[in-house]
Coordinates of C-alpha atoms in Angstrom, one line a residue:
M1 CA 115.9 26.4 70.8
E2 CA 116.2 29.1 68.1
D3 CA 113.1 30.6 66.5
L4 CA 112.5 28.8 63.2
N5 CA 110.7 31.9 61.9
D6 CA 113.9 33.9 62.0
I7 CA 115.7 31.1 60.1
Y8 CA 112.8 31.0 57.6
Y9 CA 112.9 34.8 57.1
F10 CA 116.7 34.8 56.7
T11 CA 116.6 32.0 54.2
S12 CA 113.8 33.7 52.2
V13 CA 115.9 36.9 52.0
V14 CA 118.9 35.0 50.6
Q15 CA 116.8 32.9 48.2
N16 CA 115.0 36.0 46.8
G17 CA 118.1 38.1 46.6
G18 CA 116.9 40.9 48.9
F19 CA 114.4 42.1 51.4
T20 CA 112.0 43.6 48.9
A21 CA 111.6 40.4 46.8
A22 CA 111.4 38.3 50.0
A23 CA 108.6 40.6 51.2
R24 CA 106.6 39.9 48.1
T25 CA 107.2 36.2 48.3
T26 CA 106.4 35.7 52.0
G27 CA 103.8 38.4 52.5
V28 CA 105.8 39.8 55.4
E29 CA 106.7 43.5 55.5
K30 CA 110.2 44.5 54.4
T31 CA 110.9 46.3 57.7
R32 CA 109.8 43.3 59.7
L33 CA 112.0 41.0 57.7
S34 CA 114.9 43.3 58.4
R35 CA 114.3 43.3 62.1
H36 CA 114.1 39.5 62.2
V37 CA 117.4 39.1 60.3
A38 CA 119.1 41.8 62.5
A39 CA 117.9 39.9 65.6
L40 CA 119.2 36.7 64.3
E41 CA 122.6 38.3 63.6
H42 CA 122.6 39.7 67.2
R43 CA 122.0 36.2 68.6
V44 CA 124.7 34.4 66.6
G45 CA 127.1 37.3 67.2
V46 CA 128.3 37.9 63.6
R47 CA 127.1 39.6 60.5
L48 CA 125.4 37.3 58.1
L49 CA 124.6 39.6 55.2
H50 CA 126.4 42.5 53.5
R51 CA 123.7 45.1 52.7
T52 CA 123.7 47.8 50.1
T53 CA 120.9 50.0 48.7
R54 CA 120.5 47.6 45.8
N55 CA 121.3 44.1 46.9
I56 CA 122.5 41.8 49.6
A57 CA 125.4 39.3 49.8
L58 CA 126.3 36.5 52.2
T59 CA 129.3 36.9 54.4
E60 CA 131.6 33.9 55.0
A61 CA 129.7 33.2 58.2
G62 CA 126.4 33.8 56.4
E63 CA 127.3 31.1 53.8
R64 CA 128.0 28.5 56.5
F65 CA 124.9 29.5 58.4
Y66 CA 122.7 29.5 55.3
A67 CA 123.7 26.0 54.3
H68 CA 122.6 24.7 57.7
C69 CA 119.4 26.8 57.7
Q70 CA 118.3 25.1 54.4
Q71 CA 118.7 21.7 56.0
V72 CA 116.8 22.7 59.1
L73 CA 113.9 24.0 57.0
E74 CA 113.9 20.9 54.8
D75 CA 113.8 18.6 57.9
A76 CA 110.9 20.6 59.3
R77 CA 109.0 20.3 56.0
S78 CA 109.7 16.6 55.9
A79 CA 108.4 16.2 59.5
F80 CA 105.1 17.9 58.6
D81 CA 104.8 16.0 55.3
S82 CA 105.4 12.6 57.1
V83 CA 102.4 13.3 59.4
S84 CA 100.3 14.6 56.6
A85 CA 100.9 11.4 54.6
L86 CA 99.8 9.3 57.6
R87 CA 96.6 11.2 57.8
K88 CA 95.7 10.7 54.2
E89 CA 95.4 6.9 54.2
P90 CA 96.1 4.1 56.6
S91 CA 99.8 3.6 56.8
G92 CA 102.6 3.3 59.3
K93 CA 102.8 1.3 62.6
V94 CA 100.0 0.3 64.9
R95 CA 101.1 -1.1 68.3
M96 CA 98.5 -3.5 69.9
C97 CA 98.5 -5.8 72.9
C98 CA 96.1 -8.6 74.0
P99 CA 96.0 -11.7 76.1
V100 CA 97.8 -14.7 74.6
V101 CA 94.7 -16.9 74.2
L102 CA 92.7 -14.1 72.5
G103 CA 95.6 -13.4 70.1
Q104 CA 96.1 -17.1 69.2
S105 CA 92.4 -18.0 68.9
Y106 CA 90.6 -15.0 67.7
L107 CA 93.0 -12.4 66.2
A108 CA 95.2 -14.9 64.3
P109 CA 92.4 -16.1 61.9
I110 CA 91.2 -12.6 61.0
L111 CA 94.2 -10.3 61.1
P112 CA 95.7 -11.4 57.7
S113 CA 92.6 -10.1 55.9
F114 CA 93.1 -6.7 57.6
L115 CA 96.8 -6.6 56.5
S116 CA 95.9 -7.6 52.9
A117 CA 93.4 -4.7 52.8
H118 CA 95.9 -2.2 54.2
P119 CA 99.3 -3.1 52.8
K120 CA 100.9 0.1 54.1
V121 CA 100.0 -0.7 57.7
T122 CA 102.4 -2.7 60.0
V123 CA 100.8 -4.2 63.1
Y124 CA 103.1 -4.8 66.1
L125 CA 101.1 -7.3 68.3
E126 CA 102.3 -8.1 71.8
T127 CA 100.4 -11.1 73.3
T128 CA 100.7 -11.0 77.1
D129 CA 98.6 -12.0 80.1
R130 CA 99.8 -9.0 82.1
V131 CA 97.8 -5.8 81.7
P132 CA 100.1 -3.2 80.1
N133 CA 99.7 0.6 80.7
L134 CA 98.7 1.8 77.2
L135 CA 99.8 5.4 77.7
E136 CA 103.1 4.7 79.4
E137 CA 104.0 1.8 77.1
R138 CA 102.8 3.7 74.0
F139 CA 100.3 1.1 72.8
D140 CA 97.7 2.4 70.3
L141 CA 95.0 -0.1 71.4
A142 CA 94.5 -3.2 73.5
L143 CA 92.1 -6.2 73.5
R144 CA 91.0 -7.2 77.0
T145 CA 88.7 -9.6 78.8
T146 CA 87.6 -8.7 82.3
P147 CA 84.6 -9.1 84.6
A148 CA 83.8 -5.4 84.2
I149 CA 85.1 -2.4 82.1
A150 CA 87.0 0.0 84.4
D151 CA 86.1 3.6 84.2
S152 CA 88.8 5.8 82.8
T153 CA 88.9 9.5 81.7
E154 CA 92.0 8.7 79.5
L155 CA 90.8 5.7 77.6
V156 CA 87.9 4.7 75.5
A157 CA 86.4 1.2 75.8
R158 CA 84.4 -0.5 73.0
D159 CA 82.4 -3.5 74.2
L160 CA 82.7 -6.4 71.7
G161 CA 80.6 -9.0 73.5
H162 CA 80.1 -11.2 76.5
V163 CA 81.8 -14.5 77.2
R164 CA 80.1 -17.0 79.6
R165 CA 82.2 -18.7 82.2
I166 CA 81.5 -22.3 83.1
L167 CA 82.9 -25.0 85.5
V168 CA 84.7 -27.8 83.8
A169 CA 86.7 -30.9 84.9
S170 CA 88.2 -33.9 83.2
P171 CA 86.4 -37.3 83.3
D172 CA 89.3 -38.8 85.3
F173 CA 89.1 -36.1 87.9
L174 CA 85.3 -36.6 88.3
R175 CA 85.7 -40.4 88.7
V176 CA 88.1 -39.8 91.6
A177 CA 86.2 -36.8 93.1
G178 CA 82.8 -38.5 93.1
D179 CA 79.4 -37.2 92.1
I180 CA 78.9 -33.5 92.1
G181 CA 75.2 -33.4 91.3
D182 CA 73.6 -30.0 90.7
D183 CA 74.5 -28.3 94.0
P184 CA 77.5 -25.9 94.1
A185 CA 78.0 -26.8 97.8
S186 CA 79.2 -30.2 96.6
L187 CA 82.3 -28.4 95.3
A188 CA 83.5 -27.8 98.8
G189 CA 86.9 -29.3 99.5
K190 CA 87.5 -30.4 95.9
R191 CA 90.7 -29.2 94.2
A192 CA 90.2 -26.1 92.1
I193 CA 92.1 -24.3 89.4
C194 CA 91.5 -20.6 89.9
S195 CA 92.2 -17.3 88.1
I196 CA 94.0 -14.4 89.7
A197 CA 91.2 -12.2 88.5
D198 CA 88.8 -14.1 90.9
T199 CA 91.2 -13.7 93.8
A200 CA 90.9 -11.0 96.5
D201 CA 93.1 -10.6 99.6
G202 CA 94.9 -13.8 98.5
T203 CA 91.7 -15.9 98.6
P204 CA 90.0 -17.1 95.4
R205 CA 86.2 -16.7 95.4
W206 CA 83.6 -17.9 92.9
M207 CA 80.1 -16.4 92.5
L208 CA 77.7 -18.7 90.7
F209 CA 74.3 -18.0 89.2
A210 CA 71.5 -20.2 88.0
A211 CA 67.9 -19.5 86.8
D212 CA 65.4 -19.3 89.6
R213 CA 68.1 -20.1 92.2
D214 CA 69.8 -17.9 94.8
P215 CA 73.3 -16.9 93.9
Q216 CA 76.0 -19.0 95.5
R217 CA 79.3 -17.6 96.8
L218 CA 82.0 -20.2 97.0
V219 CA 85.5 -20.2 98.4
P220 CA 87.2 -23.0 96.3
T221 CA 90.2 -25.0 97.5
P222 CA 92.9 -24.0 95.0
C223 CA 95.7 -26.1 93.8
L224 CA 96.7 -23.7 91.1
V225 CA 96.1 -20.0 90.8
T226 CA 97.2 -18.3 87.5
S227 CA 96.2 -15.6 85.1
D228 CA 97.1 -17.8 82.1
L229 CA 94.0 -19.3 80.6
R230 CA 96.0 -21.9 78.6
V231 CA 97.7 -23.1 81.8
Q232 CA 94.3 -23.4 83.5
L233 CA 92.8 -25.3 80.5
E234 CA 95.7 -27.7 80.3
A235 CA 95.7 -28.4 84.1
A236 CA 91.9 -29.1 84.0
T237 CA 92.3 -31.4 81.0
Q238 CA 95.0 -33.4 82.8
G239 CA 92.8 -33.9 85.8
V240 CA 94.4 -31.5 88.3
G241 CA 91.1 -30.0 89.4
I242 CA 87.9 -28.1 88.6
A243 CA 88.4 -24.9 86.6
L244 CA 86.1 -21.9 86.0
L245 CA 86.9 -21.0 82.3
P246 CA 85.4 -18.8 79.6
E247 CA 83.2 -21.1 77.5
P248 CA 85.1 -20.5 74.2
V249 CA 88.3 -21.5 75.9
A250 CA 86.9 -24.8 77.0
R251 CA 84.8 -25.5 73.9
S252 CA 87.2 -27.6 71.9
A253 CA 88.0 -29.8 75.0
L254 CA 84.3 -30.2 75.7
R255 CA 83.6 -31.3 72.2
S256 CA 86.4 -33.9 72.3
G257 CA 85.3 -35.2 75.7
N258 CA 88.6 -34.3 77.4
L259 CA 86.5 -32.0 79.7
V260 CA 83.0 -32.3 81.1
H261 CA 80.7 -29.4 81.9
V262 CA 80.2 -29.4 85.6
L263 CA 77.0 -28.0 87.2
P264 CA 75.7 -27.0 83.7
A265 CA 72.8 -25.0 85.2
W266 CA 75.3 -22.7 86.9
S267 CA 77.7 -20.1 85.6
A268 CA 79.9 -17.2 86.8
P269 CA 79.4 -13.6 85.7
D270 CA 80.3 -13.1 82.1
H271 CA 83.6 -11.7 81.1
L272 CA 83.5 -8.7 78.8
V273 CA 85.6 -8.6 75.7
H274 CA 86.5 -5.1 74.8
L275 CA 88.9 -2.8 72.9
V276 CA 90.6 -0.1 74.8
Y277 CA 92.4 2.9 73.3
P278 CA 93.3 6.5 74.0
S279 CA 90.9 9.3 73.1
P280 CA 90.1 9.2 69.4
R281 CA 90.7 12.9 68.9
G282 CA 93.5 13.1 66.3
I283 CA 93.7 9.4 65.9
L284 CA 95.6 8.2 62.8
P285 CA 93.8 6.4 60.0
S286 CA 96.0 3.3 60.5
V287 CA 94.7 3.0 64.1
R288 CA 91.2 3.9 63.3
S289 CA 91.0 1.4 60.4
L290 CA 92.2 -1.4 62.7
I291 CA 89.7 -0.4 65.4
D292 CA 86.8 -0.4 62.9
F293 CA 88.0 -3.8 61.5
L294 CA 88.1 -5.4 64.9
V295 CA 84.7 -4.0 66.0
T296 CA 83.2 -5.5 62.8
N297 CA 84.9 -8.9 62.7
L298 CA 86.0 -9.9 66.2
P299 CA 82.6 -10.6 67.7
S300 CA 81.9 -13.2 65.0
S301 CA 85.4 -14.7 65.4
I302 CA 84.8 -15.2 69.1
A303 CA 81.4 -16.7 68.5
E304 CA 82.5 -19.1 65.8
R305 CA 85.9 -20.4 66.9
P306 CA 86.8 -22.5 69.9
A307 CA 89.9 -21.3 71.8

């Protein structure tokens, strides 16, 4: 890669008609400009300038070289200007990812107001139930829901709230399964719909808590294990088994009577909803504006809307 300074000095000498005038324009000493141009000629292997005591003139090779140098410097200025424009106001692309259910239920109702307020920003939203690597896949931010926020020296996590997880089942399933009562031990042997997040060593495990009661650790009998909350919800609604779901995900089905809250005194550890993004140092206004918008609006969206 050639030194752009030498190209800049050479172009300045040509544009100003000589070394003396170029020195006044650039603030670089005449002798230093001469050395840089001579070094440039040495590297390209041809003379670029005819020099006299009064003026300079381009050689044939110099004319060709000068035309390309102008384009190189213009491209460099455009590169700097493009970044400078991004830093002045929110504009450009923001790449974000989040779980499918969060995107459909909580982002969809509020994202249009962000886009209306920032017409120069384009949001690329990938909804996926896998956990992408933000840095390797070049995402600007991600919305996640997990039992705990993982420590990371490369990423910043902003807690947006807690989501209670409850046991639910369909009325048809409960009629067949029999009375469960208020004792988690009564779940033993009953078909369960489990999350991969609650699975360790290939075995699903549920930890349940209730006020003034000892925690209960259960090993459910899974008939379905998946990371997709929508699949879990649909399976529970159709009577496949008992599911442990985030309360907002099950809320609509509970209201309609398609699901029943099982063991209402008991719940699993809350899931944390949080934003994750790389270090904010040098972050673009487009990304910062979306982060600020989500921090302000997403908690109320989760609280108010059933999934």
